[in-house]
mmCIF file of C-alpha atoms in Angstrom:
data_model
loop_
_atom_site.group_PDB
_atom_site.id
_atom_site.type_symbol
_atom_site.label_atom_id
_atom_site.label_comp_id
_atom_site.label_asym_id
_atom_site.label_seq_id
_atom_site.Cartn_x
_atom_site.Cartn_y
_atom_site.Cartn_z
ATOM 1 C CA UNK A 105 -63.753 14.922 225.004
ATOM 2 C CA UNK A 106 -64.703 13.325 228.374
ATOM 3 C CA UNK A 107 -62.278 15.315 230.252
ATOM 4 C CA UNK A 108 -64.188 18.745 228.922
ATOM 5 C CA UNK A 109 -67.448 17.679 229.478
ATOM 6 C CA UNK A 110 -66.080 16.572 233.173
ATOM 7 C CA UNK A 111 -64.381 20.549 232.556
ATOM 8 C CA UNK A 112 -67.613 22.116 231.421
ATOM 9 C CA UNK A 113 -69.754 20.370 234.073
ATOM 10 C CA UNK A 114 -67.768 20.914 236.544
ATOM 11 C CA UNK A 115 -68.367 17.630 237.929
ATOM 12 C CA UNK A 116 -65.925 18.161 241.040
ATOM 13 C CA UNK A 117 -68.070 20.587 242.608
ATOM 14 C CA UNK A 118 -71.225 18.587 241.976
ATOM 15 C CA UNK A 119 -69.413 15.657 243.334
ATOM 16 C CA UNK A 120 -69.271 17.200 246.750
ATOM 17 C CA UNK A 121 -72.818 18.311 246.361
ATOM 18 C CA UNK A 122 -73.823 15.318 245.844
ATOM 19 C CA UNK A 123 -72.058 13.883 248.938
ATOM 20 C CA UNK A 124 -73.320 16.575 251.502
ATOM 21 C CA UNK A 125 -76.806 15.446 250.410
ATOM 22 C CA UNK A 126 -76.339 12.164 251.230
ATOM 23 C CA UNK A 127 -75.121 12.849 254.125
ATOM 24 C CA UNK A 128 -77.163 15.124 255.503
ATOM 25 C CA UNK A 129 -79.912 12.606 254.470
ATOM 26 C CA UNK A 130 -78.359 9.830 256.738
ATOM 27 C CA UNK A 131 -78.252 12.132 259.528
ATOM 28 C CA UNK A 132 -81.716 13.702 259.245
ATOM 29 C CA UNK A 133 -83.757 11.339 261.811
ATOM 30 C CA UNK A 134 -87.203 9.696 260.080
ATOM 31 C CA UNK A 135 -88.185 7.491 257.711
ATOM 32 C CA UNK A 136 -85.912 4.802 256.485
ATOM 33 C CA UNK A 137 -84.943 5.773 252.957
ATOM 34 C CA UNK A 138 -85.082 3.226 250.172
ATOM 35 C CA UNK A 139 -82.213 2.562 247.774
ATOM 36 C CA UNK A 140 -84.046 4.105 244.819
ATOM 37 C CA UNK A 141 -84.736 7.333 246.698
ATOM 38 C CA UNK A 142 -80.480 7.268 247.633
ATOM 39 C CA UNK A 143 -79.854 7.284 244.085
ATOM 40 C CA UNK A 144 -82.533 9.713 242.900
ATOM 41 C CA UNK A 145 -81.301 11.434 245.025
ATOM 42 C CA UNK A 146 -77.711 11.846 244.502
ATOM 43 C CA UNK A 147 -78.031 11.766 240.631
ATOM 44 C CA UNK A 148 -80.366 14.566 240.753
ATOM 45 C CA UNK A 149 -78.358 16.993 243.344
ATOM 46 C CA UNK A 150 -75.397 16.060 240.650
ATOM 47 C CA UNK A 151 -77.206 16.658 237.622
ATOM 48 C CA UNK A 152 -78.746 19.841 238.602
ATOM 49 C CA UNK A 153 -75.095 21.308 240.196
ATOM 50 C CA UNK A 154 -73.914 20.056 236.697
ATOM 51 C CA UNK A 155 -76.011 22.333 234.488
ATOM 52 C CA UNK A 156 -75.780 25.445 236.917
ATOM 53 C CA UNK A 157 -71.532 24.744 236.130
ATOM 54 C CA UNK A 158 -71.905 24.390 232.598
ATOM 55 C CA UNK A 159 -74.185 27.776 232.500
ATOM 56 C CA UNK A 160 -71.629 29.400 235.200
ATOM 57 C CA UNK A 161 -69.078 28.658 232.096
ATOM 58 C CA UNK A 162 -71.489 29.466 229.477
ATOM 59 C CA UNK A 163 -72.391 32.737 230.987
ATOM 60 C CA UNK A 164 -68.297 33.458 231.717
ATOM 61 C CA UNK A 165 -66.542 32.816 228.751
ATOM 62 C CA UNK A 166 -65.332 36.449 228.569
ATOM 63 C CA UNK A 167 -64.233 36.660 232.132
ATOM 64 C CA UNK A 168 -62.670 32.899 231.480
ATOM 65 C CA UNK A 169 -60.416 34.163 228.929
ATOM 66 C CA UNK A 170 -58.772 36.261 230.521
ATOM 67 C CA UNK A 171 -57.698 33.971 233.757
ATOM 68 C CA UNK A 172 -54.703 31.568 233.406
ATOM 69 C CA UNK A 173 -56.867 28.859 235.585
ATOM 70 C CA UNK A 174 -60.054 29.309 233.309
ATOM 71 C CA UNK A 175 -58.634 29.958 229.756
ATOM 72 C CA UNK A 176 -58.490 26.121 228.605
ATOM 73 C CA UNK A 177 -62.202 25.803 229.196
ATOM 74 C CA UNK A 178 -63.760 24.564 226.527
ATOM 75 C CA UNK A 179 -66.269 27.460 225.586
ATOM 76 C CA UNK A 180 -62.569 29.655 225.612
ATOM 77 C CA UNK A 181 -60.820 27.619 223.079
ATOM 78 C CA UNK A 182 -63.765 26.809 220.644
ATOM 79 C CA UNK A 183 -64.172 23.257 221.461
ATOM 80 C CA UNK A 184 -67.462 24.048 222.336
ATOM 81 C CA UNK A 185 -69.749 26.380 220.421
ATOM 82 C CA UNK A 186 -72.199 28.878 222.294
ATOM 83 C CA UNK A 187 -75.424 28.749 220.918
ATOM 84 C CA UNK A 188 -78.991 27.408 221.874
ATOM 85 C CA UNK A 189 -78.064 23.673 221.483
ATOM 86 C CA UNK A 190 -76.141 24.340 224.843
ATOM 87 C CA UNK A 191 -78.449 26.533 226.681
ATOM 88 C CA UNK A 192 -81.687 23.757 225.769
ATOM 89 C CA UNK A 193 -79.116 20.617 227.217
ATOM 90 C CA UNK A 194 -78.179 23.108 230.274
ATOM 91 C CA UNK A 195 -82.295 23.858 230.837
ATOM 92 C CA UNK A 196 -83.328 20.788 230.047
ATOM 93 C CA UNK A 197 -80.514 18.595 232.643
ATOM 94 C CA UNK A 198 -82.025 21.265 235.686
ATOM 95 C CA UNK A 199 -85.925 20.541 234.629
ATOM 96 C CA UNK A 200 -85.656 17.061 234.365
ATOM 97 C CA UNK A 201 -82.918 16.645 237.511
ATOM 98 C CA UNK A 202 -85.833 18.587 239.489
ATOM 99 C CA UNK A 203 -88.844 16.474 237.967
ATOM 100 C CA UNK A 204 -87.477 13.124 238.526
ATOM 101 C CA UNK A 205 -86.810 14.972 242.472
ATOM 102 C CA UNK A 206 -90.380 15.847 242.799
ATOM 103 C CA UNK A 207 -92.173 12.407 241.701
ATOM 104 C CA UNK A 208 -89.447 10.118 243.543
ATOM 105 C CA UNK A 209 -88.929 12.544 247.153
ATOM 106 C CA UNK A 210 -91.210 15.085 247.391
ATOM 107 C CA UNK A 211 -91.985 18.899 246.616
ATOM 108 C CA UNK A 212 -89.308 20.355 249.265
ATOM 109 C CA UNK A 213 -86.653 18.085 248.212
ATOM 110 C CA UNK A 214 -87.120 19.102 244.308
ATOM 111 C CA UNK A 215 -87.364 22.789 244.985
ATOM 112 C CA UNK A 216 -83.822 22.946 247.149
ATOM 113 C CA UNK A 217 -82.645 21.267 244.441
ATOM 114 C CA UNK A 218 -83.502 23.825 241.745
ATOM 115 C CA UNK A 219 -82.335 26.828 244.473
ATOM 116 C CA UNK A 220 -78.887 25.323 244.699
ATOM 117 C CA UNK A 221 -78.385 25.240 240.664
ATOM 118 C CA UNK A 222 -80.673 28.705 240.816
ATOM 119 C CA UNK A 223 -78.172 30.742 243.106
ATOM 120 C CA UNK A 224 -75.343 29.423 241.606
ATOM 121 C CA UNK A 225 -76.078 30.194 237.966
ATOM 122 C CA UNK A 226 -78.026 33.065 238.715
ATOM 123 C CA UNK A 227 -77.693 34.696 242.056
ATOM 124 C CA UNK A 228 -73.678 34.328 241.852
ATOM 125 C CA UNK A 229 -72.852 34.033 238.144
ATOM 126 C CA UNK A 230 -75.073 36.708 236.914
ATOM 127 C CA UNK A 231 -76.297 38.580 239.663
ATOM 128 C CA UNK A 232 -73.115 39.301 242.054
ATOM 129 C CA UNK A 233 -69.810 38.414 240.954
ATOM 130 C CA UNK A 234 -69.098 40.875 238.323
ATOM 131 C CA UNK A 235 -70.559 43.301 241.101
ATOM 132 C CA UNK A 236 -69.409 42.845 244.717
ATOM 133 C CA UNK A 237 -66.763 41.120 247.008
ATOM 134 C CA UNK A 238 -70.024 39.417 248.550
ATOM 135 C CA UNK A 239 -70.310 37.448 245.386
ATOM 136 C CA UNK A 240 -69.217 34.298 247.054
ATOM 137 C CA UNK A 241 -70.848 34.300 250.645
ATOM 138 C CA UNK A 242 -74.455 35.104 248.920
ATOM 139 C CA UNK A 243 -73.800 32.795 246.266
ATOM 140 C CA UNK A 244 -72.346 30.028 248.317
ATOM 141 C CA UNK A 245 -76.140 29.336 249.283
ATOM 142 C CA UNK A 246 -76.059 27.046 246.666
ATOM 143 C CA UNK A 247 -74.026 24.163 248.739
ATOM 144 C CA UNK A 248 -76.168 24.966 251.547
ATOM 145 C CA UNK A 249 -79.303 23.879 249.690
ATOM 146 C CA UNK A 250 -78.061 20.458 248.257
ATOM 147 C CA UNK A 251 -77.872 19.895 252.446
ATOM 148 C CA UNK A 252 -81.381 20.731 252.993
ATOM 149 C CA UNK A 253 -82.662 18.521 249.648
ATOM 150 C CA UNK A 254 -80.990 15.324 251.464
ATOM 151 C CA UNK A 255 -82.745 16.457 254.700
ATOM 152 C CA UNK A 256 -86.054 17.208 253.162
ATOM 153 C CA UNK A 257 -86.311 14.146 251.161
ATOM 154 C CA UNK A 258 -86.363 12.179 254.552
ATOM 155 C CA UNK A 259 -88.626 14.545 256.575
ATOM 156 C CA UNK A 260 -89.937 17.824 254.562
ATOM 157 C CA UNK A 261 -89.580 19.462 258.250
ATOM 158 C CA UNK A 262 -86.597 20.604 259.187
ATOM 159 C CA UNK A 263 -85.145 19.580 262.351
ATOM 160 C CA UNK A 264 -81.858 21.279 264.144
ATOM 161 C CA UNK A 265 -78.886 19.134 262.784
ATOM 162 C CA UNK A 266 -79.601 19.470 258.757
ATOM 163 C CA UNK A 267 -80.233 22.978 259.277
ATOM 164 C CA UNK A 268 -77.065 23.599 261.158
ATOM 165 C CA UNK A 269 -75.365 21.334 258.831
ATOM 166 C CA UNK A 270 -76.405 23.489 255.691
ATOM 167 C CA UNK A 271 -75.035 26.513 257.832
ATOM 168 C CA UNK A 272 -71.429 24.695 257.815
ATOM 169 C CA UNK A 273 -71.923 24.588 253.700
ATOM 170 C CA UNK A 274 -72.651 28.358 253.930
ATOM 171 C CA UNK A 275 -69.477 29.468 256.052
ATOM 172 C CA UNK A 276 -67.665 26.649 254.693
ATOM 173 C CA UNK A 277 -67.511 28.141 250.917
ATOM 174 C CA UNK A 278 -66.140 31.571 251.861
ATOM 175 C CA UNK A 279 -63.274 30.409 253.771
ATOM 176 C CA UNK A 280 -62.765 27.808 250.726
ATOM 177 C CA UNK A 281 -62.939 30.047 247.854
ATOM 178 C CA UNK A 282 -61.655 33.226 249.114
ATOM 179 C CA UNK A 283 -57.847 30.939 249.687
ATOM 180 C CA UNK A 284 -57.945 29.504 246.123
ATOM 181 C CA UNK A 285 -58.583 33.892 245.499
ATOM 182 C CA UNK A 286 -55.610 34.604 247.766
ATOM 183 C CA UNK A 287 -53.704 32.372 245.420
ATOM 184 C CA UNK A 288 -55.249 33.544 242.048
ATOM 185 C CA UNK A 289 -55.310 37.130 242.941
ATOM 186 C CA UNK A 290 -53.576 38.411 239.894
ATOM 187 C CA UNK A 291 -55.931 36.889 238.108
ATOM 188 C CA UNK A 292 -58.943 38.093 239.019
ATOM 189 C CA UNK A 293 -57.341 41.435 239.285
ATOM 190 C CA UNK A 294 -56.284 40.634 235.426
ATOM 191 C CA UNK A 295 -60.364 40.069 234.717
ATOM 192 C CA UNK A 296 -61.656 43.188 237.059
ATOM 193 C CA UNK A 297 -63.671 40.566 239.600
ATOM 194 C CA UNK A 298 -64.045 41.837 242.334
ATOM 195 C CA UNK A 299 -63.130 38.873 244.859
ATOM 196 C CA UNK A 300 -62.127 39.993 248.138
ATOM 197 C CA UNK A 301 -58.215 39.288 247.901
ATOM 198 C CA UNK A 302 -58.444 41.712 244.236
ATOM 199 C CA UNK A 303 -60.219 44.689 246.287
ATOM 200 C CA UNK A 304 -58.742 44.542 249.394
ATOM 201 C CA UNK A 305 -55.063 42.506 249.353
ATOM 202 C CA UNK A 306 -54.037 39.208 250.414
ATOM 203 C CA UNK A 307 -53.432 40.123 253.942
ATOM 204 C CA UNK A 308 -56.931 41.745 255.065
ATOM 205 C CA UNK A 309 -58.240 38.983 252.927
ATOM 206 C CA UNK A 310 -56.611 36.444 255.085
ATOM 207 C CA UNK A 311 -57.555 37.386 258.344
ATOM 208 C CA UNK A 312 -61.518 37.321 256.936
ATOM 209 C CA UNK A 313 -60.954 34.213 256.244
ATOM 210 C CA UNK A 314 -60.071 33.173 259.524
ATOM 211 C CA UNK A 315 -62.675 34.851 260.895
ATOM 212 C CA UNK A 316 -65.066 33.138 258.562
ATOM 213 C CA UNK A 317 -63.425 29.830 259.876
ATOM 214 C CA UNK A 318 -63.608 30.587 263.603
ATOM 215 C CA UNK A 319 -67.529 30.831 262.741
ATOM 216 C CA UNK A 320 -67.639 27.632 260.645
ATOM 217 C CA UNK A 321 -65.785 25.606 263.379
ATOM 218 C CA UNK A 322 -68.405 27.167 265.731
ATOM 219 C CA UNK A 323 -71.351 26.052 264.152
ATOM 220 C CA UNK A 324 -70.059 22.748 263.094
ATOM 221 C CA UNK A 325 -69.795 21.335 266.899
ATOM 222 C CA UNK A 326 -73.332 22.394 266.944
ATOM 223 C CA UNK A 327 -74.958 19.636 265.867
ATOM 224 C CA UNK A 328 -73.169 17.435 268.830
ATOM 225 C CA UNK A 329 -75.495 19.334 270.952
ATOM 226 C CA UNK A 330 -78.338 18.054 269.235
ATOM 227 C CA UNK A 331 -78.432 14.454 268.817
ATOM 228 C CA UNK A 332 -75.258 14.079 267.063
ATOM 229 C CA UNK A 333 -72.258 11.333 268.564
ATOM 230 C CA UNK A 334 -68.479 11.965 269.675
ATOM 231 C CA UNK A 335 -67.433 10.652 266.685
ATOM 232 C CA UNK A 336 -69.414 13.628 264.415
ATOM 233 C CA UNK A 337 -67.662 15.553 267.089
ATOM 234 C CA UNK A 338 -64.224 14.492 266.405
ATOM 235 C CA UNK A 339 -64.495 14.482 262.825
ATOM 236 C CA UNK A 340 -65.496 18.421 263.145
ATOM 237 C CA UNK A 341 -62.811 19.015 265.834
ATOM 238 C CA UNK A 342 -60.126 17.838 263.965
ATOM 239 C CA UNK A 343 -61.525 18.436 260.805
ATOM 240 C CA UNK A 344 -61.659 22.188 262.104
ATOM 241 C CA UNK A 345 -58.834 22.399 264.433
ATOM 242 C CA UNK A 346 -56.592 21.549 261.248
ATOM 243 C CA UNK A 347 -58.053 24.360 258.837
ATOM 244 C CA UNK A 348 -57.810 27.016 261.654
ATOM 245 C CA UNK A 349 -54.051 26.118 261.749
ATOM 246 C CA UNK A 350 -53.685 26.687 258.163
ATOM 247 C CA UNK A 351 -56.033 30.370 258.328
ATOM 248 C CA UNK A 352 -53.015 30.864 260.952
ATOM 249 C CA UNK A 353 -50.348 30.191 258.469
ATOM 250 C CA UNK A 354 -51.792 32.043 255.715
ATOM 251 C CA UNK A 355 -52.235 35.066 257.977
ATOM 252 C CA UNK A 356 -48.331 34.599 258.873
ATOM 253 C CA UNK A 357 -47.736 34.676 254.758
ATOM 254 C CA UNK A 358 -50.359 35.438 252.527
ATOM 255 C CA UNK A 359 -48.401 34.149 249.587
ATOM 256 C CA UNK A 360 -49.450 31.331 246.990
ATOM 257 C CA UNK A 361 -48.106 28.313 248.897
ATOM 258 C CA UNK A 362 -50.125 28.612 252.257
ATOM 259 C CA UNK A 363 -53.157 29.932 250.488
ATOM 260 C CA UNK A 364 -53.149 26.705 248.763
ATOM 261 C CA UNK A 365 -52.786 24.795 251.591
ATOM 262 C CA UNK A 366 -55.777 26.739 253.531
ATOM 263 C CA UNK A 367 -57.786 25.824 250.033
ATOM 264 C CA UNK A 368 -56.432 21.963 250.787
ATOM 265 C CA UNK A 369 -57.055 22.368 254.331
ATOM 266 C CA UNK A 370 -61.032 23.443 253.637
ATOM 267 C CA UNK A 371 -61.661 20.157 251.420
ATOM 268 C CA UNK A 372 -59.862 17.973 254.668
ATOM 269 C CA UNK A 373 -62.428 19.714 257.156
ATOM 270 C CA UNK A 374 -65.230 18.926 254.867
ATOM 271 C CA UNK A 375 -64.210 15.743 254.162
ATOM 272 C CA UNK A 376 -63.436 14.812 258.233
ATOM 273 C CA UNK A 377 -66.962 15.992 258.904
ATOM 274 C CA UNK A 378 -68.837 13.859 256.767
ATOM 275 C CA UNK A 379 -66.832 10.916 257.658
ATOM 276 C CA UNK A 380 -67.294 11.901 260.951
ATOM 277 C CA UNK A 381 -71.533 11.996 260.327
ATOM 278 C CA UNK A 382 -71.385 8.639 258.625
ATOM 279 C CA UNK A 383 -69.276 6.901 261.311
ATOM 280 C CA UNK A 384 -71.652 8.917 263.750
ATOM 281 C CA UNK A 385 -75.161 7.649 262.371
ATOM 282 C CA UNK A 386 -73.588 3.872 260.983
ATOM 283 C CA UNK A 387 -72.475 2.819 264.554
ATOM 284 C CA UNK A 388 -73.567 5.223 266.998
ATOM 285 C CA UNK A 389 -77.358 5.475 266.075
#
């Protein structure tokens, strides 16, 4: 049962939420934050990304049924019932996740908090992705804001670096999802969705991507212009240098194997850069 609520939540996705927050948090200059306030924090970001991937699957089941990667979710197979029982726990996770936000952070904090789990439940889920390619580069918004609820709950203000930072998330989840799409085209061919590797072929699809990349890489050196150390810059250097090499690959042979790898590739680069921001703010600053 734990591993389909982990399913159902998908608790993955809100794990890296939850990270870029506290992240972008450390490197958003201020205040000093407490401990309580790193917790709220990352409990809420997690909690709210959880019920926007429980209503994503809620919403889907149809669509989910007919995918090899989706069918064992548990709304498919009848582990889980529809009904209201699920849509009053998915509600009620987002309204308290986004209260507890508001009285521990602040106002700005709680409300990029609710637009993360709001564009991905809505925007993308219901909204866009039965309707257009774009699906994923509107909807991918949502990653962007969980950045932006760790900045805000330091200084409501933006500043350059968080909001540069939230523009990697945004660039960051096309090139991401659209190789796990090269890789699953059949099946969202199989369930008429119309990701851009269904409409328009692996190959086309592939170059996108590394266009898409070339842009992410771009904007996350940015922030090295802006206050950020060499070691945020080697993190996104690498980080970047090694997913571009993989866009190349996939371009080369749009098959299963190096779209996989480009998907692989886009968690490293993530990953490099926010070790890279740690290291940056823990022994730099």
């Amino acid at each position: 049962m734990i591993k389909q609520l982990v399913n159902l939540f998908k608790l993955r996705i809100g794990f890296i939420m939850m990270l870029t927050a506290l992240v972008a948090m450390a490197a958003t200059p201020g205040r000093s934050v407490t401990l309580t306030e790193m917790i709220v924090l990352a409990l809420t970001v997690l909690v709210a990304a959880a019920s926007a991937g429980a209503f994503n699957q809620y919403y889907e089941t149809d669509l989910d049924a007919l995918m090899a990667r989706t069918r064992n979710r548990p709304f498919v197979t009848g582990v889980l019932t529809k009904g209201p029982f699920w849509l009053m726990v998915i509600n009620g996770l987002l309204f308290v996740s986004v209260a507890i936000a508001a009285v521990v952070l602040n106002g700005m904090a709680a409300l990029y908090i609710f637009l993360g789990a709001f564009f991905y439940a809505v925007v993308y889920t219901v909204w866009l992705k039965r309707r257009t390619w774009m699906n994923i580069v509107i909807g991918g918004a949502s990653g962007s804001f969980a950045v932006l609820a760790g900045a805000a709950a330091v200084d409501p203000v933006l500043t350059p670096v968080p909001i540069q930072l939230a523009l990697v998330l945004f660039f960051w989840t096309p090139s991401h999802f659209w190789s796990l799409a090269i890789a699953q085209n059949k099946d969202y061919a199989a369930a008429g969705v119309p990701m851009l590797p269904a409409i328009a072929g692996n190959e086309y699809a592939a170059k996108v991507v590394l266009g898409n990349t070339l842009i992410l890489v771009g904007i996350s050196i940015m922030p090295y212009f802006y206050g950020m150390g060499w070691l945020y810059l080697l993190g996104a250097v690498s980080g970047g240098g090694y997913f571009l090499y993989r866009n190349l690959k996939m371009i080369q042979d749009a098959g299963r194997k190096n779209a996989m790898a480009s998907f692989f590739a886009s968690l490293i680069q993530l990953s490099l850069l926010l070790i890279g921001t740690v290291l940056d703010v823990l022994i730099l600053s």
